[in-house]
Amino acid sequence: MNIVLGAIADDFTGATDLAGTWVKEGVKTVQTVGVPDAGTGIGDAEAVVVALKSRTAPVGEAVDRSLEALQWLREAGARQIVFKYCSTFDSTEKGNIGPVADALADALGAEFALVCPAFPTNGRTIYRGYLHVGDMLLAESPMKDHPLTPMRDSSLVRLMAAQSQGRVGLVPLQVVSAGVEAIRSRISALKADGVRYGVIDAVADADLRVIGEAAADHGLVTGGSGIGMGLPENFRKSGLLSAGSGPALPETAGREVVLAGSCSAATRAQIAAVDDIWPARKLDPDGLAAGPGEVGDAIAWALDQPADAPVLVYASAGPEEVSAVQARYGVERAGRMIESAFERIAAALAENGFSRIVVAGGETAGAVVSALGATALRIGPEIAPGVPWTETVGGRPLALALKSGNFGRETFFADAFGMLP
Ligand code: ADP
């Protein structure tokens, strides 16, 4: 194990976002599901992104998990740590961004860390320390009404100061525009003033690259996935990182299956595009409620299909059918029942030669990943924006594509398998 870059992400899709950024920069990147065990293999990874679920967890828990992740990353050799949070700075008055940043900075002995959630490609820009979402200030954007982390202030300086122990200062855009040396001397001045966190303006990817270069000797950098962009180049210059290679597809051979639990319009259209071409079976929620027979039948059916085409097992249904099922069993029980069916189906099929698995649905994917015991995923090329092929490392080799419900065009399932050798 000899990684150079380590990251701690406060949720799973955020982790994938940063991992994808590094893969695009030519860095071999693995994403782990939670804090890895001592024995978790990461293959030849140069960067590891630990995906936590700490965004809205109790503060103490978020801090503890983040410190565990940090310890693992340092033992694996990471020379620079990124604390990755959402580009809309999703947090409450108490945290968890501030307290986690404090704990990581203390543990690393970092006197100073940048705060930069900017993600210009997605319209998240920072000017004069104020975070914008498209044409709106953060606190005027729909984020003001978020159910868990409503953002009612747009000033990152104030937000960070309210959550963290350290003093917070600003590196304004004119300094960023003046280049690497200007940024470094502004940071030195802030440090001399006892400032621990520097919110830094960025309105374009070019700004993020300059900022990344200026942060070459920072032990801790905090921000969105964009802040990751400029960091690998520093390690290339110092010879610690390979020249960079395109992401490799999974090499896992075996039978192919789609497990679809998302009821989104996109997923239903993707199902409709293949369900009369490939063997397809819809799970019956009433059958699932009645006992284990429905799952057993679905597994036996899948194993019985010709091995030369992908197999599709889905629960996805239109809004009326979903409401009826939810009325009969309750929203939570219906969801859980179907997710646990996919857990058992995935485990059984993976035991029996199915090793290329596409999962549609965020919750469904979470359930399937844990049922398969996947703890680390090497990130490969994208099938659609935001959805890469991944390959499990350590343990049983599986090719996994985990698609959030609404992602991908109609031909996504065939596109995915079509990419594999
Ligand atoms: P998405 O990414 O589209 O939100 P998820 O997998 O996160 O997809 O969520 C879909 C939820 O709907 C899951 O809990 C799944 O078990 C549930 N579900 C799937 N099919 C049905 C159905 N026919 N009736 C009721 N709930 C369903």
XYZ file of C-alpha atoms in Angstrom, residues 100-398:
299
model
C -14.763 17.444 11.670
C -12.347 19.968 10.125
C -11.157 20.964 13.630
C -10.573 17.343 14.622
C -8.732 16.497 11.392
C -6.576 19.647 11.568
C -5.686 18.902 15.216
C -4.827 15.278 14.447
C -2.683 16.301 11.482
C -1.073 19.212 13.317
C -2.278 21.436 10.462
C -2.096 25.109 11.404
C -4.180 26.175 8.420
C -6.646 24.684 5.954
C -8.501 26.023 2.949
C -12.297 25.979 2.778
C -13.419 25.697 -0.831
C -16.703 23.989 -1.773
C -16.675 25.610 -5.251
C -17.788 23.376 -8.160
C -18.104 25.773 -11.110
C -19.204 23.076 -13.583
C -22.302 22.608 -11.426
C -22.809 26.318 -10.849
C -21.314 26.440 -7.351
C -19.023 29.453 -7.216
C -17.507 31.463 -4.384
C -17.035 35.212 -4.643
C -16.012 37.421 -1.687
C -16.565 34.361 0.466
C -20.226 34.084 -0.546
C -21.360 30.758 -1.979
C -23.560 30.945 -5.071
C -25.774 28.242 -6.567
C -26.215 29.202 -10.200
C -27.394 32.799 -10.205
C -28.527 32.717 -6.586
C -26.839 33.115 -3.264
C -26.851 29.846 -1.317
C -29.414 31.096 1.211
C -31.778 32.147 -1.588
C -31.444 28.830 -3.421
C -33.667 25.782 -2.795
C -31.048 24.750 -0.199
C -32.736 27.172 2.206
C -35.540 24.623 2.571
C -33.512 21.424 2.744
C -35.221 19.065 5.223
C -32.022 18.136 7.108
C -29.499 20.867 6.398
C -31.319 24.110 5.546
C -28.733 26.730 4.515
C -29.862 30.166 5.707
C -26.587 32.068 5.368
C -24.470 32.369 2.213
C -21.272 33.616 3.845
C -18.821 30.745 4.124
C -16.700 32.833 6.481
C -19.595 33.201 8.929
C -20.795 29.621 8.473
C -17.356 28.163 9.127
C -16.706 30.524 12.053
C -19.988 29.493 13.679
C -19.190 25.781 13.423
C -15.479 25.602 14.108
C -13.087 26.609 16.870
C -10.633 28.407 14.604
C -10.638 31.960 13.251
C -11.741 32.223 9.637
C -10.382 34.554 6.952
C -10.794 35.128 3.229
C -8.583 34.719 0.184
C -10.444 36.873 -2.345
C -10.675 36.336 -6.082
C -8.212 39.073 -7.028
C -5.540 37.238 -5.039
C -6.474 33.917 -6.687
C -6.312 35.600 -10.091
C -2.842 36.946 -9.286
C -1.573 33.362 -9.077
C 0.115 30.810 -6.874
C 2.616 33.108 -5.155
C -0.042 35.702 -4.342
C -2.227 33.012 -2.779
C 0.675 31.679 -0.739
C 1.616 35.077 0.608
C -1.999 35.879 1.486
C -2.178 32.549 3.380
C 1.043 33.434 5.253
C -0.492 36.760 6.246
C -3.680 35.061 7.446
C -1.653 32.559 9.466
C 0.347 35.367 11.041
C -2.998 36.840 12.141
C -3.939 33.589 13.866
C -6.436 32.545 11.189
C -6.898 28.791 10.901
C -9.354 28.496 8.006
C -9.154 30.375 4.745
C -12.299 30.525 2.639
C -10.985 30.928 -0.894
C -12.868 32.371 -3.861
C -13.177 30.324 -7.055
C -15.451 30.978 -10.015
C -13.890 28.707 -12.649
C -12.007 25.423 -12.903
C -8.848 27.386 -13.722
C -9.078 29.003 -10.264
C -9.329 25.571 -8.645
C -6.193 24.413 -10.465
C -4.198 27.435 -9.275
C -5.527 26.944 -5.738
C -4.556 23.255 -5.896
C -1.024 24.211 -6.858
C -0.831 26.783 -4.057
C -1.934 24.096 -1.572
C 0.880 21.701 -2.473
C 2.280 21.633 1.062
C -1.043 21.660 2.929
C -1.564 18.523 5.005
C -5.325 19.127 5.006
C -7.502 20.695 2.337
C -11.274 20.987 2.755
C -13.920 21.486 0.110
C -16.046 19.988 -2.648
C -14.852 17.640 -5.354
C -13.521 20.595 -7.381
C -10.730 21.271 -4.907
C -9.378 17.798 -5.762
C -8.691 18.785 -9.375
C -5.417 20.645 -8.944
C -3.855 18.421 -6.279
C -2.524 15.391 -8.244
C -0.267 17.570 -10.399
C 1.810 18.570 -7.342
C 2.633 14.923 -6.691
C 3.466 14.349 -10.351
C 5.931 17.237 -10.253
C 7.622 15.764 -7.223
C 7.730 12.309 -8.814
C 5.447 10.667 -6.244
C 2.623 9.950 -8.655
C 2.708 8.094 -11.957
C 2.279 10.015 -15.200
C -1.373 9.160 -15.219
C -3.373 6.599 -17.095
C -6.912 6.327 -18.378
C -9.252 4.469 -16.036
C -9.372 0.748 -16.742
C -12.569 -1.230 -17.223
C -13.270 -4.103 -14.841
C -11.817 -7.342 -16.172
C -14.204 -9.598 -14.323
C -15.779 -12.176 -16.626
C -19.108 -13.824 -15.869
C -22.846 -13.568 -16.306
C -24.614 -10.217 -16.373
C -27.607 -9.034 -14.385
C -29.509 -5.799 -13.838
C -31.211 -5.355 -10.462
C -33.591 -2.403 -10.584
C -35.298 -1.085 -7.448
C -35.652 2.507 -8.554
C -39.112 3.667 -9.595
C -37.789 6.815 -11.248
C -38.920 7.731 -14.735
C -35.401 7.255 -16.112
C -35.037 3.746 -14.697
C -38.474 2.695 -15.904
C -37.606 3.872 -19.410
C -34.315 1.953 -19.203
C -36.236 -1.181 -18.213
C -38.725 -0.712 -21.039
C -35.801 -0.510 -23.487
C -34.670 -4.077 -22.676
C -37.482 -6.037 -21.069
C -38.665 -7.648 -24.274
C -35.105 -8.333 -25.502
C -33.553 -9.806 -22.356
C -35.116 -12.302 -19.958
C -36.918 -10.075 -17.440
C -38.770 -10.768 -14.222
C -40.739 -8.405 -12.074
C -40.819 -9.022 -8.332
C -44.305 -9.150 -6.861
C -44.499 -7.152 -3.592
C -47.480 -9.222 -2.364
C -45.506 -12.387 -3.045
C -42.533 -10.944 -1.136
C -44.810 -10.122 1.797
C -46.234 -13.646 1.801
C -42.917 -15.417 2.463
C -39.504 -16.318 1.050
C -40.958 -18.237 -1.933
C -41.014 -15.249 -4.281
C -37.301 -14.560 -3.799
C -36.404 -18.241 -4.165
C -38.428 -18.438 -7.382
C -36.749 -15.335 -8.803
C -33.289 -16.742 -8.073
C -34.138 -20.126 -9.608
C -35.613 -18.368 -12.640
C -32.493 -16.228 -13.173
C -30.165 -19.213 -12.903
C -32.309 -21.004 -15.451
C -32.001 -18.362 -18.175
C -29.613 -18.834 -21.104
C -26.162 -17.605 -20.119
C -25.599 -15.611 -23.319
C -27.785 -12.603 -22.482
C -28.088 -10.318 -19.463
C -30.935 -10.986 -17.060
C -33.166 -8.277 -15.598
C -34.860 -8.482 -12.194
C -36.861 -5.451 -11.175
C -39.404 -4.150 -8.696
C -39.755 -0.772 -10.375
C -43.316 0.377 -10.922
C -45.246 3.526 -11.776
C -46.499 5.949 -9.121
C -49.985 4.405 -8.836
C -48.705 0.903 -8.269
C -46.096 2.164 -5.778
C -48.769 4.079 -3.815
C -50.986 0.999 -3.679
C -48.107 -1.159 -2.403
C -47.195 1.516 0.148
C -50.809 1.753 1.291
C -50.887 -2.008 1.876
C -47.572 -2.373 3.714
C -46.475 1.109 4.791
C -43.831 3.173 2.976
C -40.907 2.000 5.041
C -41.851 -1.671 5.198
C -42.523 -1.819 1.454
C -39.104 -0.308 0.696
C -37.280 -2.515 3.180
C -39.048 -5.655 1.953
C -38.024 -5.028 -1.641
C -34.476 -3.993 -0.734
C -34.001 -7.156 1.317
C -35.276 -9.229 -1.625
C -32.572 -7.634 -3.800
C -29.978 -8.335 -1.102
C -30.780 -12.056 -1.166
C -31.023 -12.215 -4.952
C -27.710 -10.392 -5.427
C -25.908 -12.617 -2.931
C -27.286 -15.812 -4.486
C -26.549 -14.782 -8.077
C -23.009 -13.641 -7.199
C -22.442 -17.091 -5.640
C -23.558 -18.668 -8.914
C -21.543 -17.062 -11.654
C -23.148 -13.633 -12.033
C -20.251 -11.242 -11.627
C -21.267 -8.211 -13.711
C -24.000 -6.415 -11.830
C -25.794 -3.180 -12.640
C -27.965 -1.798 -9.839
C -30.513 0.979 -10.379
C -31.555 2.998 -7.329
C -29.532 4.691 -4.576
C -31.046 2.816 -1.623
C -31.180 -0.377 -3.636
C -27.487 -0.015 -4.495
C -26.574 0.528 -0.833
C -28.412 -2.652 0.117
C -26.840 -4.704 -2.697
C -23.301 -3.460 -2.007
C -23.514 -4.494 1.633
C -25.109 -7.858 0.782
C -22.226 -8.543 -1.604
C -19.729 -7.670 1.129
C -18.055 -5.123 -1.170
C -15.786 -2.916 0.945
C -13.628 -1.219 -1.677
C -14.336 -0.283 -5.285
C -11.783 0.648 -7.907
C -13.318 3.447 -9.974
C -13.292 2.865 -13.726
C -14.554 4.792 -16.747
C -17.983 6.407 -16.775
C -20.969 4.752 -18.437
C -22.988 7.961 -18.079
C -22.131 11.214 -16.282
C -21.685 10.391 -12.593
C -21.986 6.610 -13.037
C -18.675 4.772 -13.430
C -18.041 1.077 -13.816
C -16.342 -0.072 -10.653
C -14.580 -3.256 -9.689
C -14.401 -4.719 -6.208
C -10.903 -5.012 -4.789
C -10.047 -7.610 -2.193
C -12.601 -10.380 -1.817
C -14.681 -11.745 -4.653
C -14.046 -9.945 -7.979
C -17.209 -8.273 -9.237
